[in-house]
């Protein structure tokens, strides 16, 4: 039976025929690997995802976490799945061998994680957050903190979170009020509330390592205002003794669980730090406050946290992609199996019904889904390949350029799949018809789960402001210039191939991306940042479609290069999806650019009272 999570054939195409991941084995870090070891890791991920994650996806949705005032209750299958994930070494898939890791390339590790996100995105959230937590600590924590917290995180003995937002602050981190008071022994006592904390309370692990943003109280009892005052702290659920054993409960209390539209298997919490429900002691004696330990330098917390936030943004994009992908595969399977109606050219009502995939409009919906989800997965794995270049290339220029490309593509990698793979889920429901709107079929849950991805780790609006307001102009536009160069290289290659449609697509992309560069310059010449950024979300969408057209042209060229007549259907599918994107999706960008070019202020000029 064809996989309903992720076809291995597409993954092999992206990893080996396009990105050339097996060539990474020539680098020192991956010297012990080969295509065989990469495939073995993917085999393990696919099997564990199918055996332990997928079977309870609907059950965890129907039986969301509950809180009895003392303890959170989850279905047993979640812990069983996470234990299997950890036992396979997947928590440490990318990490150093001396930390117990496999030292897999990020590209392969992301491909492994794709299986879990397709099988059960809510359960996959626990290891996803834990891996990001560990990566942040490896980048910024002290050796002692790494030994105390990272090693247990990478075995799954501890799980991790990120605690940023607060009820009154939302996405405006400058307005957080959680405070940290320095103690005589160098630790801190934290007081405040954190909202929307995924994985914030459970009994899935021995401990939970919270990474908490807070502001240090100064000598005069004041905290620095704005983001410049933010520091980062490790605040464990249970204190860790010098020998690694667990001590008493820290003063972190669950105030309540948020009741979500989807993603229900992941606890989402309001946490109170330092309310006095638990009163841990340390070397300075008993007192109120959650005990925390500073990570990095004071007032550099947001800079440290961006290590995890940027990784999480790409991961959110991967989750959105895989929810769209599995929805597409379910819709495709249903369309092939479901008989209904007849061809428009057939007038005999007694003739046999045909499978709905034979109806042109159903093919349109399936082709749209294919173009969205296969394109999004390609973009995500391309970003992971950039991470590998950034960290392991021996060429300093390659490392620098990988960093620039990651900076400018991260808002796209997060937001584009969150918008368009959600649209794929909507189309999957439509393909199922009335059945798709019922809980008896999986596609309605995929839609509900995916609706979160446009919100967390920065909404579309925030990503648009980041892209247009900062990323395209940073370092005098260096990242945008580099991306334009990479797009032009692909176009130049497309113009040399025999396929006429590929050459035409290259010319179409060249016209549109140059218009995007022109409107970027025009927006920043406006002389008024309110006008420049008024339609930043439209800019984000236009930019994302240009990037996706580039990614599809890359896939089309890879299909041409590697074409094998014995697998002709696969390659023709790639060409047809590329054609769909260029004829149906890329033209939408022109209307967006027209609006941006006009410096339209309709939304900016709208007044509260007019609503």
XYZ file of C-alpha atoms in Angstrom:
611
model
C 0.000 0.000 0.000
C 1.241 3.488 -0.841
C 2.224 5.526 2.223
C -0.397 7.954 3.487
C 2.263 9.944 5.372
C 5.165 10.545 2.974
C 6.125 8.697 -0.229
C 9.717 7.500 -0.052
C 10.049 8.026 -3.781
C 9.554 11.774 -3.447
C 11.920 11.923 -0.487
C 14.624 10.070 -2.413
C 14.184 12.452 -5.335
C 14.595 15.523 -3.136
C 17.484 14.192 -1.063
C 19.554 12.407 -3.665
C 18.524 13.500 -7.163
C 18.142 17.198 -6.352
C 20.016 18.162 -3.164
C 22.792 15.577 -3.503
C 22.821 14.834 0.214
C 25.020 11.771 -0.245
C 27.846 14.135 -1.291
C 27.910 15.439 2.296
C 29.684 12.223 3.294
C 32.908 13.727 1.917
C 32.862 16.228 4.795
C 34.685 15.325 7.990
C 31.617 15.487 10.221
C 29.698 12.994 8.095
C 32.627 10.807 7.051
C 31.268 7.745 8.852
C 28.008 7.982 6.926
C 26.891 6.817 3.508
C 23.661 6.705 1.580
C 23.070 3.350 3.253
C 23.243 4.853 6.759
C 21.016 7.755 5.711
C 18.477 5.298 4.306
C 18.680 3.206 7.474
C 17.833 6.264 9.591
C 14.895 7.072 7.318
C 13.716 3.456 7.531
C 13.748 3.599 11.330
C 11.896 6.926 11.372
C 9.265 5.691 8.926
C 8.669 2.508 10.933
C 8.458 4.172 14.361
C 6.171 6.867 12.967
C 3.890 4.238 11.450
C 3.939 1.864 14.434
C 3.877 4.263 17.390
C 2.767 7.729 16.264
C 0.112 7.294 13.589
C -2.109 4.763 15.431
C -3.086 7.171 18.230
C -3.399 10.355 16.157
C -7.199 10.348 16.235
C -7.325 9.008 19.793
C -5.204 11.832 21.201
C -7.353 14.332 19.306
C -10.553 12.876 20.758
C -9.053 12.505 24.257
C -7.239 15.782 24.804
C -5.187 16.396 27.961
C -7.069 17.037 31.193
C -6.013 18.672 34.461
C -7.532 17.599 37.766
C -5.993 20.459 39.734
C -2.964 18.413 40.677
C -1.852 16.459 37.613
C -2.170 16.477 33.848
C -3.529 13.288 32.285
C -2.608 12.122 28.771
C -3.368 8.921 26.924
C -0.674 6.264 27.506
C 0.218 5.941 23.831
C 1.906 9.350 23.794
C 4.599 8.333 26.264
C 5.071 4.987 24.513
C 5.676 6.807 21.225
C 8.129 9.310 22.694
C 10.022 6.546 24.484
C 10.363 4.678 21.164
C 11.576 7.876 19.480
C 14.186 8.420 22.203
C 15.297 4.782 22.350
C 16.054 4.902 18.625
C 18.490 7.776 19.253
C 16.437 10.227 17.197
C 16.519 12.944 19.881
C 20.256 13.219 19.185
C 20.132 12.502 15.452
C 22.135 15.600 14.463
C 24.343 15.832 17.531
C 27.968 15.000 18.257
C 28.940 11.413 18.857
C 30.372 12.346 22.277
C 26.855 13.500 23.240
C 25.429 10.188 22.090
C 24.420 11.558 18.717
C 24.361 10.088 15.219
C 25.902 13.177 13.560
C 23.330 13.020 10.763
C 23.120 15.989 8.405
C 20.297 18.401 9.208
C 18.781 17.563 5.816
C 18.437 13.884 6.691
C 17.332 14.603 10.264
C 14.583 16.924 8.985
C 13.485 14.256 6.520
C 13.252 11.809 9.433
C 11.206 14.305 11.465
C 8.861 14.761 8.505
C 7.548 11.228 9.035
C 6.602 11.955 12.647
C 4.911 15.242 11.822
C 2.856 13.554 9.119
C 1.933 10.650 11.394
C 1.016 12.632 14.507
C 2.046 16.269 14.694
C 0.805 16.725 18.271
C 2.907 13.921 19.733
C 5.857 14.942 17.543
C 5.752 18.388 19.183
C 7.315 17.062 22.382
C 10.580 15.822 20.791
C 10.556 18.752 18.358
C 10.611 21.275 21.211
C 13.136 19.219 23.151
C 15.590 19.104 20.250
C 15.300 22.870 19.757
C 15.774 23.437 23.492
C 18.941 21.333 23.491
C 20.303 23.104 20.409
C 19.864 26.499 22.057
C 21.695 25.353 25.179
C 24.525 23.873 23.127
C 24.932 27.247 21.426
C 24.746 29.492 24.498
C 24.925 27.572 27.793
C 27.917 26.898 30.014
C 29.668 23.492 29.965
C 28.132 22.733 33.364
C 24.639 23.561 32.106
C 25.185 21.418 29.016
C 26.236 18.468 31.155
C 23.330 18.939 33.572
C 20.533 19.526 31.078
C 21.505 18.774 27.479
C 22.646 15.210 27.973
C 19.337 14.163 29.614
C 17.423 16.087 26.934
C 19.152 14.164 24.164
C 18.237 10.813 25.710
C 14.612 11.802 26.307
C 14.982 11.589 30.088
C 14.149 15.309 30.172
C 11.854 17.111 27.739
C 12.031 20.832 26.950
C 9.917 23.919 26.300
C 10.262 27.563 25.325
C 8.486 30.131 27.528
C 8.225 33.473 25.765
C 4.739 34.933 25.629
C 2.628 36.265 28.494
C -1.126 36.905 28.764
C -0.767 40.692 28.499
C 2.073 40.675 25.945
C 1.192 38.177 23.223
C 3.792 38.449 20.469
C 5.091 41.772 21.809
C 7.973 40.405 23.854
C 9.113 43.912 24.768
C 6.109 43.985 27.107
C 6.827 40.850 29.151
C 6.747 41.382 32.922
C 8.263 38.184 34.320
C 11.076 39.316 36.608
C 14.244 37.626 37.806
C 15.944 38.479 41.086
C 19.623 37.630 41.582
C 20.497 35.482 44.612
C 23.703 35.332 46.624
C 24.711 31.985 45.085
C 24.386 33.320 41.510
C 21.017 31.727 40.790
C 17.836 33.739 40.234
C 14.294 33.688 41.552
C 11.649 34.176 38.873
C 8.153 35.614 39.270
C 5.549 35.905 36.522
C 3.159 34.161 34.166
C 3.779 32.511 30.812
C 1.016 31.722 28.320
C 0.710 29.317 25.364
C 3.487 27.017 26.607
C 3.387 23.856 24.506
C 4.523 20.819 26.477
C 4.546 22.954 29.610
C 3.246 20.261 31.966
C 3.031 16.461 31.702
C 4.469 13.253 33.134
C 6.061 12.051 29.912
C 9.606 12.492 31.254
C 11.502 12.688 34.529
C 11.833 16.457 34.203
C 10.842 19.429 32.052
C 13.476 22.032 31.173
C 11.784 25.396 30.681
C 13.700 28.101 28.813
C 12.189 31.294 30.165
C 12.497 34.909 29.031
C 12.467 37.370 31.939
C 13.844 40.767 32.954
C 16.466 41.063 35.675
C 15.615 43.377 38.533
C 18.425 45.930 38.938
C 19.969 47.434 42.050
C 17.263 50.087 42.268
C 14.466 47.556 41.944
C 13.798 48.443 38.299
C 13.871 46.392 35.108
C 15.159 47.600 31.762
C 12.300 48.343 29.381
C 11.849 46.850 25.935
C 13.639 43.864 24.444
C 17.034 45.150 25.638
C 16.103 44.144 29.167
C 15.298 40.500 28.353
C 17.481 37.694 29.691
C 17.173 33.925 29.301
C 16.953 31.388 32.104
C 16.855 27.629 32.584
C 14.006 26.946 34.999
C 13.570 23.184 35.510
C 10.333 21.654 36.761
C 12.428 19.687 39.230
C 15.776 20.892 40.502
C 18.786 18.821 39.484
C 21.373 17.843 42.074
C 25.120 17.945 41.433
C 25.194 14.187 40.785
C 22.403 14.456 38.184
C 19.686 13.086 40.430
C 16.438 14.982 40.776
C 15.655 17.130 43.769
C 12.573 18.975 44.917
C 9.807 20.486 42.780
C 10.509 24.008 41.573
C 7.948 26.775 42.114
C 6.266 26.356 38.721
C 2.516 25.814 38.856
C 0.089 24.925 36.099
C -2.689 27.509 36.195
C -4.666 25.799 33.449
C -4.720 24.154 30.038
C -5.764 25.987 26.893
C -8.497 24.222 24.919
C -7.440 24.167 21.294
C -9.156 23.759 17.957
C -6.495 21.233 16.905
C -3.054 20.005 17.979
C -4.948 18.653 20.982
C -2.476 15.960 21.999
C 0.104 18.596 22.931
C -0.507 20.197 26.311
C -0.709 23.976 26.018
C -0.370 25.745 29.316
C -0.593 28.863 31.406
C 2.295 28.569 33.867
C 2.786 30.584 37.025
C 6.358 31.079 38.179
C 6.943 31.956 41.822
C 3.349 32.020 43.033
C 4.320 30.059 46.154
C 2.506 26.790 45.465
C 5.861 25.034 45.719
C 8.664 26.484 47.857
C 12.044 25.086 46.824
C 15.117 25.924 48.850
C 18.637 26.472 47.631
C 21.928 27.343 49.302
C 20.605 30.741 50.397
C 17.632 29.213 52.215
C 13.927 28.918 51.637
C 11.958 31.591 49.846
C 9.391 32.304 47.190
C 10.215 32.241 43.527
C 11.043 29.692 40.862
C 14.764 28.956 40.851
C 16.390 29.754 37.515
C 19.866 29.848 36.036
C 21.048 32.507 33.599
C 21.938 31.331 30.080
C 24.601 33.436 28.399
C 25.005 37.086 29.324
C 22.432 39.295 31.057
C 20.093 41.199 28.686
C 21.026 38.953 25.742
C 18.080 36.620 26.189
C 16.221 37.409 23.001
C 19.372 36.983 20.926
C 19.879 33.561 22.523
C 16.239 32.616 22.115
C 16.330 33.387 18.394
C 18.521 30.297 18.004
C 15.524 28.217 18.998
C 12.918 30.507 17.431
C 14.476 30.416 13.957
C 14.864 26.647 14.150
C 11.274 26.394 15.349
C 10.031 28.573 12.494
C 11.510 26.224 9.919
C 10.122 23.315 11.958
C 6.656 24.881 12.018
C 6.871 25.112 8.250
C 7.790 21.430 8.108
C 4.838 20.543 10.326
C 2.492 22.574 8.147
C 3.945 20.896 5.071
C 3.472 17.393 6.386
C -0.101 17.996 7.506
C -0.800 19.240 3.999
C 1.113 16.333 2.490
C -0.670 13.578 4.407
C -3.997 15.307 3.679
C -3.163 15.271 -0.031
C -2.269 11.569 0.088
C -5.525 10.756 1.888
C -7.465 12.753 -0.718
C -5.616 11.051 -3.574
C -6.328 7.623 -2.114
C -10.000 8.499 -1.638
C -10.323 9.908 -5.173
C -8.960 6.702 -6.665
C -11.307 4.525 -4.619
C -14.552 6.523 -4.670
C -16.875 5.869 -7.650
C -19.269 8.680 -8.428
C -20.822 10.063 -11.579
C -19.741 9.770 -15.170
C -17.686 11.690 -17.665
C -19.314 14.833 -19.006
C -19.204 13.261 -22.455
C -21.141 10.164 -21.371
C -24.940 10.525 -21.588
C -25.998 6.984 -20.678
C -27.203 6.980 -17.002
C -26.847 3.194 -16.889
C -23.140 3.260 -17.718
C -20.757 2.379 -14.866
C -19.716 5.138 -12.503
C -16.115 6.317 -12.650
C -13.671 7.018 -9.855
C -13.851 10.695 -8.956
C -10.193 11.163 -9.900
C -11.436 10.970 -13.503
C -13.353 14.229 -13.034
C -11.355 17.249 -14.184
C -12.203 19.425 -11.204
C -11.044 16.746 -8.778
C -7.784 16.503 -10.711
C -7.472 20.283 -10.425
C -7.809 20.105 -6.656
C -5.354 17.225 -6.379
C -2.829 18.914 -8.664
C -3.046 22.109 -6.641
C -2.382 20.116 -3.465
C 0.536 18.326 -5.091
C 2.100 21.618 -6.185
C 1.729 23.102 -2.698
C 2.936 20.184 -0.577
C 5.741 18.847 -2.755
C 6.987 22.387 -3.274
C 6.845 23.156 0.440
C 8.747 19.992 1.369
C 11.411 20.833 -1.182
C 11.792 24.331 0.280
C 12.071 22.990 3.807
C 14.720 20.431 2.901
C 16.588 23.080 0.910
C 16.726 25.193 4.089
C 18.023 22.176 6.009
C 20.700 21.721 3.337
C 21.699 25.343 3.917
C 22.094 24.541 7.635
C 24.480 21.741 6.697
C 26.487 24.120 4.524
C 26.478 26.803 7.203
C 27.856 24.423 9.823
C 30.094 22.026 7.922
C 31.348 23.480 4.637
C 35.108 24.000 4.508
C 34.533 27.020 2.263
C 34.054 30.202 4.294
C 32.157 31.885 1.437
C 29.722 28.970 1.206
C 29.116 29.133 4.960
C 28.512 32.895 4.844
C 26.148 32.662 1.884
C 24.221 29.817 3.508
C 23.642 32.035 6.542
C 22.382 34.889 4.381
C 20.017 32.647 2.437
C 18.680 31.107 5.647
C 18.034 34.557 7.082
C 15.909 35.668 4.162
C 14.182 32.335 3.524
C 13.165 31.574 7.132
C 10.031 33.802 7.031
C 9.023 32.062 3.795
C 9.802 28.564 5.059
C 7.560 29.217 8.057
C 4.680 31.165 6.503
C 4.268 29.837 2.970
C 3.519 26.227 4.006
C 1.346 27.502 6.863
C -0.849 29.293 4.331
C -0.796 27.068 1.284
C -0.554 23.622 2.851
C -3.557 24.644 4.932
C -5.238 25.390 1.612
C -4.200 21.888 0.536
C -5.997 20.539 3.617
C -9.085 22.534 2.656
C -8.976 21.044 -0.826
C -8.522 17.554 0.661
C -11.784 18.023 2.546
C -13.438 19.197 -0.670
C -12.252 16.107 -2.545
C -13.900 13.955 0.121
C -17.125 15.928 -0.216
C -19.527 15.561 2.708
C -17.450 12.747 4.168
C -14.491 15.117 4.507
C -16.470 17.325 6.859
C -17.046 14.492 9.308
C -14.822 13.190 12.086
C -15.023 9.725 10.549
C -12.347 10.734 8.035
C -8.912 12.082 8.885
C -8.825 15.158 6.679
C -10.934 17.360 8.956
C -8.435 16.851 11.798
C -5.504 17.674 9.526
C -7.151 21.004 8.737
C -7.790 21.797 12.404
C -4.235 20.834 13.375
C -2.727 22.881 10.577
C -4.675 26.055 11.353
C -2.305 26.692 14.279
C 0.790 26.981 12.103
C -0.129 30.396 10.723
C -0.237 31.653 14.318
C 2.555 30.234 16.451
C 6.239 31.157 16.163
C 5.203 34.472 14.674
C 2.012 35.158 12.743
C 1.941 35.929 9.021
C 1.861 39.623 9.898
C 5.011 39.350 11.993
C 6.817 37.334 9.323
C 5.845 39.918 6.699
C 7.173 42.773 8.832
C 10.381 40.840 9.451
C 10.885 40.052 5.768
C 10.111 43.481 4.320
C 11.210 45.614 7.243
C 14.462 43.856 8.071
C 15.555 40.848 6.028
C 15.519 42.341 2.522
C 17.499 45.422 3.583
C 19.951 43.924 6.088
C 23.621 44.358 5.197
C 22.651 46.732 2.393
C 20.420 44.110 0.816
C 23.085 41.391 0.742
C 20.677 38.484 1.350
C 18.183 39.673 -1.264
C 20.967 40.195 -3.799
C 22.308 36.706 -3.145
C 18.871 35.109 -3.460
C 18.312 36.953 -6.747
C 21.643 35.614 -7.986
C 20.652 32.043 -7.086
C 17.287 32.422 -8.809
C 18.973 33.802 -11.930
C 21.402 30.861 -11.981
C 18.441 28.477 -12.081
C 16.785 30.524 -14.817
C 19.976 30.517 -16.894
C 20.082 26.746 -16.608
C 16.406 26.440 -17.551
C 16.952 28.466 -20.710
C 19.413 25.832 -22.014
C 17.178 22.740 -21.820
C 15.229 21.171 -24.677
C 11.826 21.328 -22.992
C 10.117 24.443 -24.345
C 7.822 24.781 -21.340
C 10.832 24.801 -18.979
C 12.432 27.601 -20.977
C 9.163 29.552 -20.898
C 8.850 29.053 -17.154
C 12.359 30.406 -16.734
C 11.443 33.547 -18.666
C 8.244 33.966 -16.645
C 10.133 33.696 -13.377
C 12.753 36.151 -14.577
C 10.098 38.766 -15.339
C 8.309 38.351 -12.026
C 11.322 38.209 -9.726
C 12.765 41.359 -11.303
C 9.459 43.119 -10.689
C 9.656 41.947 -7.071
C 13.112 43.507 -6.731
C 11.827 46.752 -8.214
C 8.839 46.970 -5.894
C 11.077 46.199 -2.903
C 13.188 49.219 -3.770
C 10.087 51.359 -4.351
C 8.591 50.421 -0.992
C 11.750 51.427 0.836
C 11.879 54.738 -1.046
C 8.441 55.674 0.291
C 9.982 57.724 3.088
C 7.362 56.587 5.593
C 7.729 53.188 7.299
C 3.995 53.035 7.927
C 3.460 53.172 4.161
C 6.373 50.851 3.448
C 5.045 48.163 5.764
C 1.295 48.760 5.333
C 0.934 45.754 3.038
C 3.813 43.646 4.329
C 1.706 40.479 4.406
C 0.930 40.877 0.709
C 4.640 41.330 0.089
C 5.328 38.144 2.063
C 2.842 36.218 -0.064
C 4.237 37.568 -3.338
C 7.799 36.875 -2.234
C 6.818 33.360 -1.145
C 5.232 32.547 -4.486
C 8.352 33.725 -6.311
C 10.513 31.529 -4.087
C 8.191 28.578 -4.640
C 8.269 29.093 -8.419
C 12.071 28.984 -8.185
C 11.928 25.778 -6.107
C 9.605 24.186 -8.657
C 11.870 25.161 -11.526
C 14.730 23.517 -9.620
C 12.671 20.331 -9.243
C 11.718 20.373 -12.903
C 15.371 20.624 -13.907
C 16.302 17.790 -11.544
C 13.553 15.666 -13.101
C 14.939 16.375 -16.565
C 18.482 15.543 -15.493
C 17.550 12.264 -13.791
C 14.699 11.138 -16.022
C 14.306 7.363 -16.248
C 11.725 5.888 -18.594
C 11.076 3.035 -16.143
C 9.824 5.617 -13.642
C 8.242 7.950 -16.168
C 5.028 8.588 -14.208
C 6.936 10.043 -11.269
C 8.906 12.491 -13.418
C 5.906 13.492 -15.503
C 4.116 14.197 -12.229
C 6.893 16.612 -11.258
C 6.736 18.405 -14.609
C 2.956 18.677 -14.473
C 2.981 20.070 -10.924
C 5.578 22.625 -12.000
C 3.421 23.554 -14.990
C 0.395 23.993 -12.729
C 2.282 26.300 -10.399
C 3.540 28.477 -13.238
C 0.199 28.726 -15.051
C -2.155 28.894 -12.066
C -0.173 30.349 -9.148
C 2.714 32.520 -10.342
C 0.408 34.920 -12.266
C -1.205 35.856 -8.930
C 2.034 37.629 -7.999
C 1.568 40.292 -10.687
C -1.639 41.575 -9.094
C 0.047 41.661 -5.693
C 2.996 43.606 -7.076
C 0.635 46.081 -8.763
C -0.971 46.746 -5.385
C 2.395 47.124 -3.660
C 3.772 49.332 -6.423
C 0.853 51.747 -5.957
C 1.780 52.193 -2.276
C -1.872 51.576 -1.522
C -2.915 52.899 1.892
C -6.488 51.598 2.006
C -5.855 49.470 5.095
C -3.580 52.072 6.695
C -6.193 54.815 6.284
C -9.071 52.748 7.686
C -10.359 54.136 10.975
C -11.577 52.187 14.002
C -14.944 53.947 13.988
C -15.568 53.011 10.331
C -15.820 49.338 11.179
